[in-house]
Coordinates of C-alpha atoms in Angstrom, one line a residue:
M45 CA -5.6 76.7 3.4
T46 CA -4.4 78.6 6.5
S47 CA -1.1 79.8 8.1
Q48 CA -0.3 83.5 7.7
H49 CA -1.4 83.7 4.1
T50 CA -3.7 86.8 4.1
F51 CA -6.6 87.5 1.9
A52 CA -4.8 90.4 0.1
Q53 CA -1.7 88.2 -0.5
H54 CA -3.9 85.5 -1.8
E55 CA -5.6 87.7 -4.3
R56 CA -2.3 89.2 -5.6
A57 CA -0.7 85.8 -5.9
H58 CA -3.5 84.5 -8.1
S59 CA -4.2 87.6 -10.2
I60 CA -1.6 86.3 -12.7
D61 CA -2.4 82.6 -12.4
R62 CA -3.0 81.4 -16.0
G63 CA -4.2 78.0 -14.9
D64 CA -2.5 76.0 -17.7
V65 CA -4.1 72.6 -18.2
P66 CA -1.7 69.7 -17.5
E67 CA -0.8 67.4 -20.4
G68 CA -2.7 64.2 -20.5
G69 CA -5.6 62.3 -22.1
V70 CA -8.7 64.5 -21.7
A71 CA -11.9 62.6 -21.4
R72 CA -14.0 63.5 -24.4
H73 CA -17.8 63.8 -23.9
S74 CA -20.4 62.7 -26.4
G75 CA -23.6 64.6 -27.0
M76 CA -24.2 68.4 -26.6
P77 CA -21.0 70.5 -26.1
V78 CA -20.6 71.7 -22.5
A79 CA -20.9 75.3 -23.5
W80 CA -24.3 74.8 -25.1
R81 CA -25.4 72.7 -22.1
R82 CA -24.7 75.7 -19.8
R83 CA -26.5 78.1 -22.2
L84 CA -29.5 75.9 -22.2
V85 CA -29.6 75.6 -18.4
M86 CA -29.2 79.3 -18.0
A87 CA -32.0 80.0 -20.5
L88 CA -34.4 77.5 -18.8
N89 CA -33.7 79.0 -15.4
V90 CA -33.9 82.7 -16.5
V91 CA -37.2 82.1 -18.3
T92 CA -38.7 80.2 -15.4
I93 CA -37.7 82.8 -12.8
I94 CA -38.9 85.7 -14.9
A95 CA -42.3 83.9 -15.6
L96 CA -42.8 83.2 -11.9
D97 CA -41.8 86.7 -10.9
V98 CA -44.1 88.3 -13.4
V99 CA -47.1 86.3 -12.2
V100 CA -46.4 87.2 -8.6
Y101 CA -45.9 90.9 -9.6
L102 CA -49.2 91.0 -11.5
V103 CA -51.1 89.5 -8.6
L104 CA -49.5 91.7 -6.0
S105 CA -48.9 95.0 -8.0
P106 CA -47.0 96.7 -5.1
A107 CA -47.4 100.5 -5.3
S108 CA -44.5 101.2 -2.9
V109 CA -41.3 99.5 -1.7
F110 CA -42.5 99.9 1.9
E111 CA -45.7 98.0 1.4
P112 CA -46.1 94.4 2.5
D113 CA -46.6 93.4 -1.1
A114 CA -43.2 94.8 -2.0
I115 CA -41.6 92.7 0.8
I116 CA -43.4 89.6 -0.5
M117 CA -42.2 90.3 -4.0
A118 CA -38.6 90.9 -2.9
G119 CA -38.6 87.7 -0.8
F120 CA -39.9 85.7 -3.7
L121 CA -37.2 87.1 -6.0
L122 CA -34.5 86.1 -3.5
A123 CA -36.0 82.7 -2.7
S124 CA -36.9 81.4 -6.2
P125 CA -33.5 81.1 -8.0
W126 CA -32.1 78.4 -5.8
T127 CA -35.3 76.3 -6.0
V128 CA -35.7 76.8 -9.7
L129 CA -32.2 75.6 -10.4
G130 CA -32.9 72.5 -8.3
F131 CA -36.0 71.9 -10.3
W132 CA -34.2 72.0 -13.6
N133 CA -31.3 69.9 -12.4
A134 CA -33.8 67.2 -11.3
V135 CA -35.7 67.3 -14.6
I136 CA -32.6 67.1 -16.7
G137 CA -31.2 64.3 -14.6
L138 CA -34.4 62.3 -14.9
I139 CA -34.3 62.7 -18.7
L140 CA -30.7 61.6 -18.8
L141 CA -31.4 58.5 -16.6
H142 CA -34.4 57.3 -18.6
G143 CA -34.0 58.9 -22.0
A144 CA -31.9 57.8 -25.0
A145 CA -28.7 59.4 -23.8
N146 CA -25.8 57.4 -22.3
P147 CA -24.5 59.3 -19.2
A148 CA -21.5 57.1 -19.1
R149 CA -20.3 58.7 -22.4
S150 CA -21.8 62.2 -22.1
I151 CA -21.0 62.9 -18.4
Y152 CA -18.4 60.5 -16.9
P153 CA -16.3 58.9 -19.6
Y154 CA -13.3 59.0 -17.3
Y155 CA -14.7 56.3 -15.0
K156 CA -15.1 52.6 -16.0
E157 CA -18.1 50.9 -14.5
G158 CA -18.6 47.2 -13.8
A159 CA -16.7 44.5 -11.9
D160 CA -14.8 43.4 -15.0
M161 CA -13.2 46.9 -15.3
Q162 CA -11.4 46.5 -12.0
P163 CA -7.7 47.6 -12.4
E164 CA -5.1 44.9 -12.0
A165 CA -2.3 47.3 -11.0
L166 CA -1.7 50.9 -9.8
S167 CA 1.4 53.1 -10.1
S168 CA 0.3 55.7 -7.6
Q169 CA 0.4 56.1 -3.8
T170 CA -2.7 57.4 -2.0
A171 CA -3.1 58.6 1.6
L172 CA -6.5 58.0 3.2
T173 CA -6.9 60.9 5.6
V174 CA -9.5 60.6 8.5
F175 CA -10.3 63.7 10.5
L176 CA -11.2 63.5 14.2
R177 CA -12.6 66.1 16.5
N178 CA -13.9 65.2 20.0
E179 CA -16.0 62.2 18.9
D180 CA -16.4 58.7 20.1
P181 CA -13.5 56.9 18.4
Q182 CA -14.9 53.3 18.5
P183 CA -17.3 53.6 15.6
V184 CA -14.8 55.7 13.6
F185 CA -12.1 53.1 13.8
E186 CA -14.6 50.3 13.1
R187 CA -15.6 52.0 9.9
L188 CA -12.1 52.6 8.8
G189 CA -11.2 49.0 9.7
A190 CA -13.9 47.9 7.3
V191 CA -12.6 50.2 4.6
W192 CA -9.1 48.8 5.0
E193 CA -10.4 45.2 4.9
S194 CA -12.2 46.1 1.7
L195 CA -9.1 47.6 0.2
R196 CA -7.1 44.6 1.2
S197 CA -9.5 42.3 -0.7
T198 CA -8.5 44.1 -4.0
G199 CA -4.9 43.0 -3.6
L200 CA -3.7 46.6 -4.2
D201 CA -3.7 47.8 -0.5
D202 CA 0.1 48.4 -0.7
H203 CA -0.8 51.5 -2.7
F204 CA -2.7 53.1 0.2
R205 CA -2.0 54.2 3.8
L206 CA -4.3 55.4 6.6
F207 CA -3.7 58.7 8.4
F208 CA -5.8 59.6 11.4
L209 CA -5.5 63.4 11.8
S210 CA -6.9 64.4 15.2
D211 CA -7.9 67.9 16.4
T212 CA -9.4 66.4 19.6
S213 CA -9.1 68.7 22.6
D214 CA -10.7 66.4 25.2
V215 CA -7.9 64.5 26.9
H216 CA -10.0 61.4 27.7
M217 CA -11.3 61.3 24.2
A218 CA -7.7 61.6 22.9
E219 CA -6.6 58.6 25.0
A220 CA -9.5 56.6 23.7
E221 CA -8.4 57.5 20.1
E222 CA -4.9 56.3 20.8
W223 CA -6.1 52.9 22.2
A224 CA -8.4 52.4 19.2
F225 CA -5.6 53.3 16.8
L226 CA -3.2 50.8 18.4
R227 CA -5.8 48.0 18.1
L228 CA -6.2 48.9 14.4
V229 CA -2.5 49.0 13.9
D230 CA -2.1 45.5 15.3
A231 CA -4.8 44.2 12.9
I232 CA -3.3 45.9 9.8
E233 CA 0.3 45.0 10.5
A234 CA -0.6 41.4 11.2
E235 CA -1.9 41.3 7.6
G236 CA 1.2 42.9 6.1
G237 CA -0.3 46.3 5.5
H238 CA 1.4 49.7 5.8
R239 CA 1.4 50.9 9.4
P240 CA -1.2 53.7 9.8
V241 CA -0.3 57.1 11.2
Y242 CA -1.9 58.9 14.1
R243 CA -1.2 62.6 14.7
R244 CA -3.0 65.0 17.1
R245 CA -2.6 68.7 16.9
A246 CA -2.4 70.8 20.1
S247 CA -4.6 73.4 18.6
N248 CA -7.1 73.2 15.8
V249 CA -5.9 76.3 13.9
G250 CA -7.7 76.7 10.7
Y251 CA -10.2 74.0 11.5
K252 CA -10.3 71.1 9.1
A253 CA -8.6 73.0 6.3
G254 CA -5.7 73.8 8.7
N255 CA -5.5 70.1 9.6
I256 CA -5.2 69.2 5.9
E257 CA -2.5 71.8 5.4
D258 CA -0.4 70.5 8.3
F259 CA -0.7 67.0 6.9
L260 CA 0.3 68.0 3.4
R261 CA 3.3 69.9 4.7
Q262 CA 4.6 66.9 6.5
Y263 CA 3.5 64.0 4.2
G264 CA 2.2 65.4 1.0
Q265 CA 5.4 64.9 -1.0
D266 CA 5.1 61.1 -0.6
Y267 CA 1.7 60.7 -2.1
D268 CA 0.2 61.3 -5.5
F269 CA -3.3 61.5 -4.2
F270 CA -5.1 61.9 -0.9
L271 CA -8.7 60.8 0.0
P272 CA -10.3 63.0 2.8
L273 CA -12.7 61.0 4.9
D274 CA -15.0 62.3 7.6
S275 CA -15.2 60.3 10.8
D276 CA -18.6 58.8 9.5
S277 CA -17.3 57.9 6.0
V278 CA -17.2 54.4 4.5
M279 CA -16.0 53.5 1.0
A280 CA -15.6 50.2 -0.7
G281 CA -12.1 49.3 -1.6
D282 CA -12.7 48.5 -5.2
V283 CA -14.3 51.9 -5.6
I284 CA -11.3 53.7 -4.1
V285 CA -9.0 51.7 -6.5
K286 CA -11.1 52.7 -9.5
L287 CA -11.0 56.3 -8.5
A288 CA -7.2 56.1 -8.3
A289 CA -7.0 54.4 -11.7
A290 CA -9.2 57.2 -13.2
M291 CA -6.9 59.9 -11.7
E292 CA -3.8 58.1 -13.1
T293 CA -5.3 57.9 -16.5
H294 CA -6.6 61.5 -16.5
P295 CA -3.9 63.8 -15.1
E296 CA -6.2 66.8 -16.0
I297 CA -8.5 65.9 -13.1
G298 CA -7.6 67.6 -9.8
I299 CA -10.6 66.5 -7.7
L300 CA -12.8 63.4 -8.3
Q301 CA -15.8 63.6 -6.1
S302 CA -17.9 60.4 -5.5
L303 CA -21.6 60.5 -4.9
V304 CA -22.0 60.1 -1.2
V305 CA -25.2 58.4 0.2
G306 CA -26.4 57.6 3.6
M307 CA -25.8 54.1 5.1
P308 CA -28.6 52.1 6.8
A309 CA -29.4 53.7 10.2
T310 CA -31.3 52.8 13.4
S311 CA -32.3 56.5 14.0
G312 CA -35.8 57.2 12.7
F313 CA -34.9 60.7 11.8
A314 CA -31.8 59.7 9.9
R315 CA -33.8 57.0 8.1
M316 CA -36.5 59.4 7.1
F317 CA -34.0 62.1 6.0
Q318 CA -31.7 59.9 3.9
F319 CA -34.7 58.1 2.3
G320 CA -35.7 61.3 0.6
M321 CA -32.2 62.3 -0.1
R322 CA -31.3 58.9 -1.6
H323 CA -33.6 58.8 -4.6
G324 CA -33.6 62.6 -4.9
M325 CA -29.8 62.8 -5.2
R326 CA -29.6 60.6 -8.3
S327 CA -31.5 62.8 -10.7
F328 CA -30.4 66.1 -9.1
T329 CA -26.7 65.2 -9.3
M330 CA -26.9 63.7 -12.7
G331 CA -28.6 66.9 -14.0
S332 CA -26.2 69.3 -12.3
T333 CA -23.1 67.3 -13.4
W334 CA -24.3 67.3 -17.0
W335 CA -23.8 71.1 -17.2
T336 CA -21.2 71.9 -14.6
A337 CA -18.9 69.2 -16.1
D338 CA -15.3 70.2 -15.4
C339 CA -16.4 72.8 -12.8
G340 CA -18.0 70.2 -10.5
A341 CA -18.7 70.4 -6.8
Y342 CA -16.5 69.1 -4.0
W343 CA -18.2 68.2 -0.7
G344 CA -15.0 67.9 1.5
H345 CA -14.9 64.1 1.9
N346 CA -15.1 60.9 -0.1
A347 CA -13.2 62.5 -3.0
L348 CA -9.8 61.7 -4.5
I349 CA -7.6 64.7 -4.7
R350 CA -4.3 65.3 -6.7
T351 CA -1.8 66.2 -4.0
A352 CA 0.6 68.4 -6.0
A353 CA -2.2 70.3 -7.6
F354 CA -3.9 70.9 -4.3
L355 CA -0.7 72.2 -2.8
A356 CA -0.1 74.5 -5.7
H357 CA -3.5 76.0 -6.1
C358 CA -5.9 75.4 -3.2
R359 CA -4.3 77.3 -0.4
L360 CA -7.0 79.3 1.5
P361 CA -6.3 82.7 2.9
V362 CA -7.0 84.1 6.3
L363 CA -9.8 86.6 5.9
P364 CA -9.5 90.1 7.3
G365 CA -11.6 91.0 10.3
R366 CA -12.7 88.9 13.2
S367 CA -15.0 85.9 13.5
P368 CA -17.6 85.0 12.5
L369 CA -17.2 86.5 8.9
G370 CA -13.4 87.0 9.2
G371 CA -10.4 84.9 10.1
H372 CA -10.1 81.3 9.1
I373 CA -12.6 79.9 6.6
L374 CA -14.9 77.3 8.0
S375 CA -16.5 75.8 4.8
H376 CA -13.4 75.1 2.8
D377 CA -14.6 72.6 0.1
Q378 CA -16.4 74.9 -2.4
L379 CA -13.5 77.4 -2.5
E380 CA -10.9 74.6 -2.9
A381 CA -12.9 73.3 -5.9
A382 CA -13.0 76.8 -7.4
F383 CA -9.3 77.3 -6.8
M384 CA -8.4 73.9 -8.3
R385 CA -10.4 74.8 -11.4
R386 CA -8.6 78.2 -11.6
G387 CA -5.3 76.3 -11.5
G388 CA -6.3 74.6 -14.7
Y389 CA -7.4 71.2 -13.3
E390 CA -10.8 69.8 -13.6
V391 CA -13.1 69.1 -10.7
R392 CA -15.4 66.2 -11.5
V393 CA -18.4 64.7 -9.7
L394 CA -19.2 61.0 -10.4
P395 CA -23.0 61.1 -10.4
I396 CA -23.6 57.4 -9.9
E397 CA -23.9 55.3 -6.7
T398 CA -20.6 53.5 -6.1
R399 CA -20.7 52.4 -2.5
S400 CA -19.5 55.6 -1.0
F401 CA -21.3 56.2 2.3
E402 CA -21.7 58.6 5.2
A403 CA -23.9 58.6 8.4
N404 CA -26.6 61.3 8.6
P405 CA -27.4 63.2 11.8
P406 CA -29.6 61.1 14.1
T407 CA -31.8 64.0 15.4
L408 CA -33.3 67.2 14.0
I409 CA -31.3 69.2 16.5
E410 CA -28.0 67.8 15.3
F411 CA -29.1 68.3 11.7
A412 CA -29.9 71.9 12.4
R413 CA -26.5 72.4 14.1
R414 CA -24.7 71.0 11.1
D415 CA -26.7 73.3 8.8
L416 CA -25.7 76.4 10.8
R417 CA -22.0 75.4 10.6
W418 CA -22.3 75.3 6.9
C419 CA -24.3 78.5 6.9
Q420 CA -21.6 80.5 8.7
G421 CA -18.9 79.1 6.4
N422 CA -20.9 79.9 3.3
M423 CA -21.5 83.5 4.4
Q424 CA -17.7 84.0 4.3
Y425 CA -17.7 83.3 0.6
W426 CA -18.9 86.8 -0.5
R427 CA -15.3 88.1 -0.6
F428 CA -14.5 85.6 -3.4
L429 CA -17.3 86.4 -5.8
F430 CA -14.9 88.7 -7.7
A431 CA -11.6 86.9 -6.9
P432 CA -9.3 87.1 -9.9
G433 CA -9.0 84.2 -12.3
L434 CA -12.0 82.2 -11.2
K435 CA -14.1 80.5 -13.9
L436 CA -17.6 81.9 -14.5
V437 CA -19.3 78.7 -13.4
S438 CA -17.1 78.7 -10.2
R439 CA -18.3 82.2 -9.4
F440 CA -21.9 81.1 -9.9
Q441 CA -21.4 78.2 -7.6
I442 CA -20.0 80.5 -4.9
L443 CA -23.0 82.8 -5.3
Q444 CA -25.3 79.7 -5.2
A445 CA -23.7 78.6 -1.9
I446 CA -24.6 82.0 -0.4
L447 CA -28.1 82.2 -1.8
M448 CA -29.1 78.8 -0.5
Y449 CA -28.9 80.3 3.0
L450 CA -30.4 83.6 2.1
A451 CA -33.5 81.9 0.7
P452 CA -34.9 80.8 4.1
P453 CA -35.0 84.3 5.7
A454 CA -36.5 85.6 2.4
W455 CA -39.2 83.0 2.8
I456 CA -39.7 84.0 6.5
A457 CA -39.9 87.7 5.4
M458 CA -42.6 86.8 2.9
T459 CA -44.6 85.1 5.6
F460 CA -44.4 87.9 8.1
A461 CA -45.2 90.5 5.4
A462 CA -48.2 88.5 4.3
T463 CA -49.5 88.2 7.9
W464 CA -48.9 92.0 8.3
K465 CA -51.0 92.8 5.3
G466 CA -53.7 90.4 6.3
V467 CA -54.0 92.0 9.7
T468 CA -54.0 95.5 8.4
T469 CA -56.2 95.1 5.3
G470 CA -58.1 91.9 6.1
F471 CA -57.6 88.3 5.1
T472 CA -59.8 88.2 2.0
P473 CA -60.3 84.7 0.5
A474 CA -58.3 85.6 -2.6
Y475 CA -55.4 86.9 -0.5
V476 CA -55.3 83.9 1.8
E477 CA -55.3 81.6 -1.2
L478 CA -52.4 83.6 -2.8
G479 CA -50.3 83.1 0.4
F480 CA -51.0 79.4 0.4
W481 CA -50.0 78.9 -3.3
L482 CA -46.9 81.0 -2.8
F483 CA -45.9 78.7 0.0
I484 CA -46.8 75.6 -2.0
T485 CA -44.9 76.9 -5.1
V486 CA -41.7 77.5 -3.2
F487 CA -42.1 74.2 -1.3
L488 CA -42.8 72.1 -4.4
L489 CA -39.8 73.6 -6.3
S490 CA -37.6 72.8 -3.3
I491 CA -38.7 69.2 -3.2
S492 CA -38.7 68.7 -7.0
P493 CA -35.5 66.6 -6.8
K494 CA -37.3 64.2 -4.4
I495 CA -40.3 64.0 -6.7
A496 CA -38.0 63.3 -9.7
G497 CA -36.3 60.7 -7.5
V498 CA -39.6 58.9 -6.9
L499 CA -40.3 58.9 -10.6
D500 CA -36.8 57.5 -11.2
V501 CA -37.4 54.6 -8.8
V502 CA -40.8 53.9 -10.4
F503 CA -39.3 53.9 -13.9
T504 CA -36.3 51.7 -12.9
R505 CA -37.0 48.0 -13.2
G506 CA -36.7 46.3 -9.9
A507 CA -35.9 49.5 -7.9
I508 CA -39.2 49.6 -5.9
R509 CA -38.5 46.1 -4.6
R510 CA -35.0 47.3 -3.4
Y511 CA -36.8 50.1 -1.4
G512 CA -38.9 47.5 0.4
G513 CA -41.7 47.0 -2.1
P514 CA -44.6 49.1 -3.4
L515 CA -46.4 49.5 -0.1
R516 CA -43.3 50.4 2.0
F517 CA -42.0 52.7 -0.7
G518 CA -45.3 54.5 -1.3
L519 CA -46.0 54.9 2.4
S520 CA -42.5 56.1 3.2
T521 CA -42.6 58.6 0.3
V522 CA -45.8 60.2 1.6
I523 CA -44.6 60.3 5.2
E524 CA -41.2 61.8 4.2
L525 CA -42.8 64.5 2.0
V526 CA -45.2 65.5 4.9
T527 CA -42.3 65.6 7.3
S528 CA -40.3 67.7 4.8
M529 CA -43.1 70.2 4.8
L530 CA -43.1 70.2 8.6
M531 CA -39.3 70.6 8.8
A532 CA -39.0 73.4 6.2
P533 CA -40.3 76.3 8.4
I534 CA -38.4 74.9 11.4
I535 CA -35.1 75.0 9.6
A536 CA -36.0 78.3 7.9
V537 CA -36.5 80.0 11.3
S538 CA -33.3 78.5 12.6
V539 CA -31.2 79.8 9.7
S540 CA -32.9 83.2 9.8
I541 CA -32.2 83.7 13.5
F542 CA -28.7 82.5 13.1
L543 CA -28.0 84.9 10.2
L544 CA -29.3 87.8 12.3
G545 CA -27.0 86.7 15.0
L546 CA -24.0 86.7 12.6
V547 CA -24.5 90.5 12.2
F548 CA -23.9 90.9 15.9
G549 CA -20.9 88.5 16.0
R550 CA -22.6 85.3 17.0
S551 CA -20.6 82.3 15.9
V552 CA -20.9 78.5 16.0
T553 CA -18.3 76.2 17.6
W554 CA -16.6 73.6 15.5
S555 CA -16.5 70.6 17.8
G556 CA -17.5 67.0 17.9
Q557 CA -20.7 65.9 16.3
N558 CA -23.3 63.4 17.5
R559 CA -23.4 60.9 14.7
D560 CA -24.8 57.8 16.4
Q561 CA -26.6 58.5 19.7
L562 CA -30.4 58.5 19.8
G563 CA -32.8 60.5 22.0
V564 CA -32.8 64.1 23.2
S565 CA -33.9 65.4 26.6
F566 CA -36.9 67.6 27.0
P567 CA -34.9 70.7 28.3
T568 CA -32.6 70.3 25.2
V569 CA -35.6 70.3 22.9
I570 CA -37.2 73.3 24.6
K571 CA -34.0 75.3 24.3
A572 CA -33.6 74.4 20.7
M573 CA -37.2 74.8 19.5
A574 CA -38.8 77.3 21.8
V575 CA -38.5 80.2 19.3
Q576 CA -40.0 78.2 16.5
T577 CA -42.9 77.2 18.7
I578 CA -43.5 80.7 19.9
I579 CA -43.4 82.1 16.3
G580 CA -45.8 79.4 15.0
A581 CA -48.3 79.8 17.9
T582 CA -48.3 83.6 17.6
L583 CA -48.8 83.5 13.8
A584 CA -51.6 80.9 14.2
V585 CA -53.4 83.1 16.8
V586 CA -53.0 86.2 14.7
V587 CA -54.2 84.6 11.5
F588 CA -57.2 83.0 13.4
E589 CA -58.2 86.3 15.0
A590 CA -57.9 88.3 11.8
G591 CA -59.0 85.7 9.2
G592 CA -61.0 83.0 11.0
P593 CA -60.8 79.2 10.6
V594 CA -60.4 79.3 6.8
A595 CA -57.4 81.5 6.9
T596 CA -55.9 79.4 9.7
L597 CA -56.4 76.2 7.6
W598 CA -54.6 77.8 4.6
A599 CA -51.7 78.8 6.9
L600 CA -51.3 75.3 8.4
P601 CA -48.5 74.2 6.0
F602 CA -46.3 76.9 7.6
T603 CA -47.7 77.4 11.2
G604 CA -48.2 73.6 11.7
G605 CA -44.6 72.8 11.4
L606 CA -43.5 75.5 13.8
C607 CA -46.2 74.6 16.4
A608 CA -45.2 71.0 16.2
A609 CA -41.4 71.6 16.4
I610 CA -41.0 70.3 20.0
P611 CA -43.0 67.0 19.7
F612 CA -41.7 66.4 16.1
T613 CA -38.1 66.7 17.4
M614 CA -38.6 64.4 20.3
V615 CA -40.5 61.8 18.5
T616 CA -38.2 61.5 15.5
A617 CA -35.1 61.3 17.8
S618 CA -36.6 58.6 20.1
R619 CA -35.5 55.0 20.2
W620 CA -39.0 53.7 19.8
F621 CA -39.5 55.6 16.6
G622 CA -36.3 54.2 15.2
R623 CA -37.2 50.6 16.3
W624 CA -40.8 51.1 14.8
S625 CA -39.6 52.3 11.5
T626 CA -36.9 49.7 11.1
R627 CA -39.2 46.8 12.1
L628 CA -41.8 47.9 9.6
G629 CA -39.2 48.6 6.9
L630 CA -40.2 52.2 6.6
F631 CA -37.7 54.5 4.8
A632 CA -35.7 51.5 3.6
I633 CA -32.8 52.1 1.2
P634 CA -31.3 49.6 -1.2
E635 CA -28.5 48.5 1.0
E636 CA -31.0 47.0 3.5
S637 CA -32.1 44.6 0.7
H638 CA -28.6 43.9 -0.5
M639 CA -25.9 44.7 2.1
P640 CA -22.5 45.5 0.6
R641 CA -19.7 43.6 2.3
V642 CA -18.0 46.8 3.4
L643 CA -21.0 47.6 5.6
S644 CA -21.9 44.1 6.7
R645 CA -19.4 44.0 9.6
I646 CA -20.1 47.5 11.0
L647 CA -23.9 47.9 10.8
P648 CA -26.2 46.5 13.6
E649 CA -28.9 44.1 12.6
E650 CA -31.4 46.6 13.9
A651 CA -30.7 48.8 10.9
R652 CA -32.4 46.2 8.6
R653 CA -34.6 44.3 11.1
W654 CA -37.5 44.2 8.6
R655 CA -35.4 42.1 6.2
R656 CA -34.6 39.6 9.0
L657 CA -38.3 39.3 9.9
Q658 CA -39.2 38.8 6.2
N659 CA -36.5 36.3 5.5
R660 CA -35.1 34.5 8.5
G661 CA -33.0 32.3 6.4
G662 CA -30.7 35.3 5.6
P663 CA -30.6 38.3 3.4
T664 CA -31.7 38.1 -0.2
S665 CA -30.1 39.7 -3.1
G666 CA -32.1 42.3 -5.0
R667 CA -32.1 42.7 -8.8
A668 CA -29.3 45.0 -10.0
W669 CA -30.3 48.4 -11.2
P670 CA -29.6 49.1 -14.9
R671 CA -26.8 51.4 -16.1
A672 CA -26.1 54.2 -13.7
S673 CA -26.6 52.2 -10.5
I674 CA -25.2 48.8 -11.4
E675 CA -22.2 49.2 -9.0
Q676 CA -24.5 49.5 -6.1
T677 CA -25.0 45.8 -6.1
E678 CA -21.4 44.7 -6.5
G679 CA -19.8 43.0 -3.6
G680 CA -23.0 42.5 -1.6
R681 CA -23.7 39.5 0.6

């Protein structure tokens, strides 16, 4: 975390940290030992990357490091590892979901599925911590009110307490937070619940990690666990209780991360984005959890954390130097997971859907801003690659977090180098075709989790119906994959420009996020997407002048997205696109067919309008998914 704990002090303090595993019943996995899983995944990735690189090298055969071919080769070397790993995670996950293996025994034996496994009692106390920063408080407190009602229905709500931890600097917004908090207090106390706590810091030192540290200093000793929630988080009460029971039974677990999925939305962009993420996350997360095992990921929210272990091992240092790469760490979650594992505690990801939700950005501009915040935070990680005491898998995950944001500029460099060569030596048909297939290869590898997710839905009995039926699901899949192709170069240019700015001290501001409002003004879109449009139009003209219509057609997967950046952003952010997609049932997710109770009181009917048109007598219940998704249907209405 923060305070005056410097980077050098942090490294010295943990150079002798032995990380003794606490006593307790360790959950035993069935199937292949974890060490052999990791060897297999490493072998699959190394062989695939080498094979791809050899093919590209034989085709290009660069004679000098200063040639365009050498730049293309270097870009491919840098861009391929991240996408290849995603491909194999998705393949392994798909096999686990539909093969003979039982993931409940081989991956998450510590968690008991099914309504009949609901704990009758708890011995622990858990703080539900909600973090606020200059955002409209009304939807935040509505969501947390729904979470509390869901907890109350379990009969175990006396083991939990809500904490609203505000870093809001806007005075009027802070007043609105206090009024919303008092209304929630009245409702909770009227039902006999623990009085929630609201605390606002005068200065957001250390960002969210600093907010967590201040909370733990003041209240941490009173709680066995704490559950960080973002202001758009929603979790079902019985799921929270089950997570607490799992942590009680398995004291070796320091962080237990739930699989977070998007909730039904009225924004067309959010619907489109989370539709692809929803089915893609199942196979990808199942595959990655299979081999990461006790070195799992932590996403900063919707995860139960052992308070004493976090206080002992997860303190983040203040980095030397000035912002953006020095000072307080912005992206705290991956490092906290690595430090928790160094301390001897396990970090586990529950790779099944358990009614753990978030809201996705309603516009492409907001999506890109969030991505850049994560990018800046991840670029601070390089100092920890050789930090003492970290597990090998943790080091790899830190490297992976860095590479995922170096891949886009590598891809852009490949594109510019290919255009340079085409202009100087001519766009021969073979060369143009090579550029096209390089783009398609990288793109297909990057969307392989979504393709695996589509296959997962097709192979799962009753799943297509829960996504709106064959026609809606098929059409939504095609549209989402096309828009993913359009978005890829837009985001790649955005990240590349931002990384270049980091070198010169450019930084992002960590302030309130737009989580609900639709629509963007034309001047805002011009400001955000002008560079992408100029680059796309310039490349298109250059390719057409040098290579003619055929070369221009082959280049469309890249230049088309950039040239369409402005209209794409405006259309997908518009209210009419959101209304059109919800009315037709495009990009539907399972909760729209079978709404969980925890969401039913906070989501507008517009988010599932197609269901109302289809069945005016009320919502219908879809068939439960087998095995890994059975909990998704519990508690619906």
